[in-house]
Amino acid sequence: MVFQSSDDYDYDLFTIGAGSGGVRASRVAAAHGAKVAIAEEHRVGGTCVIRGCVPKKMLVYGAHFAEDLEDCQRFGWEIEGKRFNWKTLRDNVLDDVARLEGAYTDTLENHDVTIFKQRAEITGPHEITLASGRVVTANHILIATGARPRMPECQGAEHAISSNEAFHLDELPKKIIIAGGGYIANEFAGIFNEFGCDVHIVNRGDRLLRSYDEAVRDRLLQISTTKGITFRFNTTFEYIKPCDEGGFYVKLSDGEEEKADLVMFAVGRIPNTEGLGLDKAGVELGEGGEIVVDRFSKTNVDHIYAVGDVTDRVQLTPVAIREGQAFADTVFGGHDPVAVDHSCIPSAVFSHPPIAAVGMTEGEAKNRLGSVKVYLSDFRPMKNVLAGRNERSLIKMVCDGDSGKIVGIHMIAPDAPEMMQAAAIAVKAGLTKADFDATTAIHPTMAEELVLMR
């Protein structure tokens, strides 16, 4: 059934924020027959495409060559005169980001979605005012403004950068101090370390990657330390002061004043809800400023919805896309309401080496299920053996002790995220350890460890 557009409003849907969730929702709603407009004050594509997952993964690819060029010599390759040019990689990455921004824009325009490249604010019931002063009306309003890096309060915090600025550096720092212990901190620590920077991670807590299984967290810490990354736990910033000759004096709670070329904060993200008129519209916000929504992404105001990181349910691009799709199908698709299942979502940390996980950690499983069986494969990948690289991988499977159902898989290994995508399907489908055991291995691969654990 094609959606029947209303003549009572300028648009059937007005979306604020053209990131992954907002673009998907707008495109699908328009495909259902709705008259749609979208407003974006920065660049079409949002965090993931412009200043997040996509350019970050390109830097990760670039960083991998540091070890590949070293390892290849044991495989018979002779490399002479190798050197790294940061500006070449930076500019090529930014060029591809611009290409993707154009592709996202084309997608919207090809579906007849009107794009306003300016800020928008809700100023009345079904009313949106653009930065230009133009006022438009919409039957439904979708907030998809995402989140931004949290910048902690300390003396001189304004001298630090966030992950947003990391893609635009004029030159690489000789020494960088990164605040945080989550995935962004560890990913950029790995990137800068492979590019030859002296990297220090400063974490106010006592552990990395709190939501991940202890075994893979500990393995990443061990490998990263071996690679030369310095970790400083239970440590906070006292001040950051610029030096006359460049760089900064940094005072941390664990020691004396020291010098660094760059300080980067990667200590979480804050939902972008300020200045949208949500208070005037009566939209309920949570304690962290996130928009409170029901399972169908509807706020407490009947015609206003929200998807993606601004709701702070699960801050992952594929989740925002699913939420945008479900919203559009629910409101404009002409069939029963669609809700996104936020359980058993796979994720990855593109560290060096990467981590991937799905389902419950061993600790969570023991707390929830009581009876748990754990299978572990701790091995040195074939490539590392021949390369002479003493770096071990780990794959961990957590099962319900009574039924044998796999409730979690956790791994740290080269290409772990690529292996996890298929494994996550099996966990989501409720397969058992016996189902994996009955599957023939593909040899020789790292992924065969998934079906060979005893």
Coordinates of C-alpha atoms in Angstrom, one line a residue, residues 172-423:
L172 CA 51.5 13.6 13.3
P173 CA 52.5 14.2 16.9
K174 CA 55.7 12.7 18.2
K175 CA 53.9 12.1 21.5
I176 CA 50.1 12.0 22.0
I177 CA 48.2 11.5 25.3
I178 CA 44.8 10.0 24.8
A179 CA 42.2 10.2 27.6
G180 CA 39.7 7.4 27.7
G181 CA 39.5 3.6 27.8
G182 CA 36.7 2.9 25.3
Y183 CA 36.8 1.8 21.7
I184 CA 37.6 5.2 20.3
A185 CA 40.6 5.7 22.6
N186 CA 42.0 2.2 21.8
E187 CA 41.4 2.5 18.1
F188 CA 43.2 5.8 17.7
A189 CA 46.0 4.6 20.1
G190 CA 46.6 1.7 17.7
I191 CA 46.5 4.0 14.7
F192 CA 48.9 6.6 16.0
N193 CA 51.2 3.9 17.4
E194 CA 51.6 2.2 14.0
F195 CA 52.4 5.6 12.5
G196 CA 55.3 5.9 14.9
C197 CA 53.9 8.2 17.5
D198 CA 54.6 7.7 21.3
V199 CA 51.2 6.9 22.6
H200 CA 50.0 7.2 26.2
I201 CA 46.4 6.2 27.2
V202 CA 45.2 7.8 30.4
N203 CA 42.1 6.3 31.9
R204 CA 40.5 7.5 35.1
G205 CA 39.2 3.9 35.7
D206 CA 41.1 0.7 36.2
R207 CA 40.1 -1.2 33.0
L208 CA 39.7 -0.9 29.3
L209 CA 36.6 -1.6 27.2
R210 CA 34.3 -2.3 30.2
S211 CA 31.5 -3.9 28.2
Y212 CA 33.8 -6.5 26.6
D213 CA 34.8 -9.9 27.9
E214 CA 37.7 -9.8 30.4
A215 CA 39.7 -12.3 28.4
V216 CA 39.9 -10.2 25.2
R217 CA 40.3 -7.0 27.2
D218 CA 43.3 -8.4 29.0
R219 CA 44.8 -9.7 25.7
L220 CA 44.5 -6.3 24.0
L221 CA 46.2 -4.7 26.9
Q222 CA 49.0 -7.2 26.8
I223 CA 49.5 -6.9 23.0
S224 CA 49.2 -3.1 23.0
T225 CA 51.8 -2.8 25.8
T226 CA 54.1 -5.0 23.8
K227 CA 53.7 -2.8 20.8
G228 CA 54.8 0.2 22.8
I229 CA 51.6 1.9 24.0
T230 CA 51.8 3.2 27.6
F231 CA 48.7 2.7 29.8
R232 CA 48.1 4.8 32.9
F233 CA 45.1 3.7 34.9
N234 CA 43.2 5.5 37.8
T235 CA 44.7 8.7 36.5
T236 CA 43.1 12.1 35.8
F237 CA 44.1 15.4 34.2
E238 CA 45.0 18.3 36.4
Y239 CA 45.8 20.8 33.6
I240 CA 46.9 21.3 30.0
K241 CA 49.0 24.4 29.2
P242 CA 50.4 25.4 25.8
C243 CA 54.2 25.7 25.4
D244 CA 55.7 28.7 23.7
E245 CA 57.7 26.4 21.4
G246 CA 54.7 24.3 20.5
G247 CA 53.0 21.4 22.2
F248 CA 51.6 21.3 25.7
Y249 CA 52.6 20.9 29.3
V250 CA 50.4 18.3 30.8
K251 CA 50.0 17.5 34.5
L252 CA 48.4 14.2 35.4
S253 CA 47.4 12.9 38.8
D254 CA 50.0 10.1 38.7
G255 CA 53.2 12.1 38.2
E256 CA 55.1 15.3 37.4
E257 CA 54.4 17.8 34.6
E258 CA 55.3 16.4 31.2
K259 CA 55.4 17.5 27.6
A260 CA 53.1 16.2 24.8
D261 CA 52.6 17.4 21.2
L262 CA 48.9 16.6 21.3
V263 CA 46.2 15.7 23.8
M264 CA 43.1 13.9 22.6
F265 CA 39.9 13.3 24.6
A266 CA 37.9 10.1 23.8
V267 CA 35.8 9.8 26.9
G268 CA 32.3 9.1 25.6
R269 CA 29.7 10.9 23.5
I270 CA 26.8 13.2 24.4
P271 CA 23.4 13.2 22.6
N272 CA 22.9 16.3 20.5
T273 CA 19.6 17.6 21.9
E274 CA 20.5 21.3 22.7
G275 CA 18.9 24.1 20.7
L276 CA 16.4 21.9 18.9
G277 CA 13.3 23.3 20.7
L278 CA 12.6 20.0 22.5
D279 CA 11.9 21.7 25.8
K280 CA 9.2 24.0 24.2
A281 CA 7.8 21.0 22.3
G282 CA 7.5 19.1 25.6
V283 CA 9.8 16.2 24.5
E284 CA 11.0 14.2 27.5
L285 CA 14.8 13.8 27.9
G286 CA 16.7 11.4 30.1
E287 CA 19.4 12.1 32.7
G288 CA 22.1 12.2 30.0
G289 CA 20.2 14.5 27.7
E290 CA 19.1 11.7 25.5
I291 CA 15.6 11.6 23.9
V292 CA 13.4 9.1 25.7
V293 CA 11.5 6.9 23.2
D294 CA 9.3 3.8 23.2
R295 CA 10.2 0.6 21.3
F296 CA 8.8 2.2 18.1
S297 CA 11.1 5.3 18.5
K298 CA 8.2 7.5 19.4
T299 CA 8.7 10.3 22.0
N300 CA 6.1 11.3 24.6
V301 CA 4.8 13.8 22.0
D302 CA 2.6 11.9 19.6
H303 CA 4.0 13.3 16.3
I304 CA 7.7 13.5 17.2
Y305 CA 10.1 10.5 16.9
A306 CA 13.8 10.0 17.4
V307 CA 16.4 7.4 16.2
G308 CA 20.1 6.8 16.5
D309 CA 22.6 8.0 18.9
V310 CA 20.5 10.9 20.1
T311 CA 18.3 8.3 21.9
D312 CA 21.4 6.7 23.5
R313 CA 20.0 3.2 23.2
V314 CA 22.9 1.5 21.3
Q315 CA 25.3 3.9 19.7
L316 CA 26.2 2.0 16.6
T317 CA 25.6 3.0 13.0
P318 CA 23.8 -0.2 11.9
V319 CA 21.4 0.2 14.8
A320 CA 20.6 3.8 13.8
I321 CA 19.9 2.5 10.2
R322 CA 17.6 -0.2 11.5
E323 CA 15.8 2.2 13.7
G324 CA 15.3 4.6 10.8
Q325 CA 14.0 1.8 8.6
A326 CA 11.6 0.6 11.2
F327 CA 10.3 4.1 11.9
A328 CA 9.6 4.7 8.2
D329 CA 8.0 1.3 7.7
T330 CA 5.9 1.8 10.8
V331 CA 4.6 5.3 10.1
F332 CA 4.5 5.3 6.3
G333 CA 4.6 1.7 5.3
G334 CA 1.0 0.8 5.8
H335 CA 1.6 -2.3 7.8
D336 CA 1.9 -3.4 11.5
P337 CA 4.3 -1.4 13.6
V338 CA 8.0 -2.6 13.4
A339 CA 10.3 -2.5 16.4
V340 CA 14.0 -3.0 16.4
D341 CA 15.4 -5.9 18.5
H342 CA 18.3 -4.4 20.5
S343 CA 19.4 -7.7 22.0
C344 CA 22.4 -9.7 20.9
I345 CA 23.9 -6.9 18.7
P346 CA 27.4 -7.7 17.4
S347 CA 30.1 -5.1 17.7
A348 CA 33.8 -4.6 17.0
V349 CA 36.8 -2.5 18.2
F350 CA 39.2 -1.8 15.3
S351 CA 42.2 -1.9 17.5
H352 CA 45.5 -3.6 16.6
P353 CA 44.6 -6.5 16.5
P354 CA 40.8 -6.0 16.4
I355 CA 38.2 -7.2 18.9
A356 CA 34.8 -8.5 18.0
A357 CA 31.9 -9.7 20.2
V358 CA 28.3 -10.8 20.3
G359 CA 26.1 -11.8 23.1
M360 CA 26.9 -12.2 26.8
T361 CA 30.3 -12.1 28.4
E362 CA 31.3 -15.0 30.6
G363 CA 30.6 -12.9 33.7
E364 CA 27.1 -11.8 32.4
A365 CA 26.3 -15.4 31.5
K366 CA 27.2 -16.7 35.0
N367 CA 25.1 -14.0 36.6
R368 CA 22.0 -14.6 34.4
L369 CA 22.2 -18.4 33.7
G370 CA 24.1 -19.9 36.6
S371 CA 25.3 -23.0 34.7
V372 CA 27.8 -22.0 32.0
K373 CA 30.3 -23.8 29.8
V374 CA 33.2 -21.9 28.3
Y375 CA 35.3 -23.0 25.4
L376 CA 38.6 -21.2 24.6
S377 CA 41.0 -21.3 21.7
D378 CA 44.3 -19.5 22.3
F379 CA 46.5 -19.8 19.3
R380 CA 49.2 -18.1 17.2
P381 CA 47.9 -17.4 13.7
M382 CA 49.8 -19.1 10.9
K383 CA 50.8 -15.7 9.4
N384 CA 52.3 -14.6 12.6
V385 CA 54.3 -17.8 13.0
L386 CA 56.0 -17.4 9.7
A387 CA 56.5 -13.7 10.2
G388 CA 58.2 -14.3 13.5
R389 CA 55.6 -12.2 15.3
N390 CA 54.9 -13.5 18.8
E391 CA 51.3 -12.3 18.9
R392 CA 48.5 -14.7 19.9
S393 CA 44.8 -14.6 19.1
L394 CA 42.0 -15.7 21.3
I395 CA 38.5 -17.0 20.6
K396 CA 36.1 -17.6 23.4
M397 CA 32.6 -19.3 23.3
V398 CA 30.2 -19.0 26.1
C399 CA 27.4 -21.5 26.3
D400 CA 24.4 -22.3 28.5
G401 CA 25.5 -25.2 30.6
D402 CA 22.2 -27.0 30.4
S403 CA 21.1 -26.6 26.8
G404 CA 24.4 -26.0 25.1
K405 CA 23.0 -22.9 23.4
I406 CA 25.7 -20.4 22.5
V407 CA 25.0 -17.2 24.3
G408 CA 28.2 -15.3 23.5
I409 CA 31.3 -15.3 21.3
H410 CA 34.3 -13.1 21.9
M411 CA 37.5 -12.8 19.9
I412 CA 40.6 -10.8 19.4
A413 CA 42.4 -11.8 16.2
P414 CA 43.3 -10.4 12.7
D415 CA 40.0 -10.0 10.8
A416 CA 38.0 -10.8 14.0
P417 CA 35.1 -8.5 12.9
E418 CA 34.9 -10.2 9.5
M419 CA 34.6 -13.6 11.2
M420 CA 32.1 -12.3 13.8
Q421 CA 29.5 -11.1 11.3
A422 CA 28.7 -14.7 10.2
A423 CA 29.1 -16.1 13.8

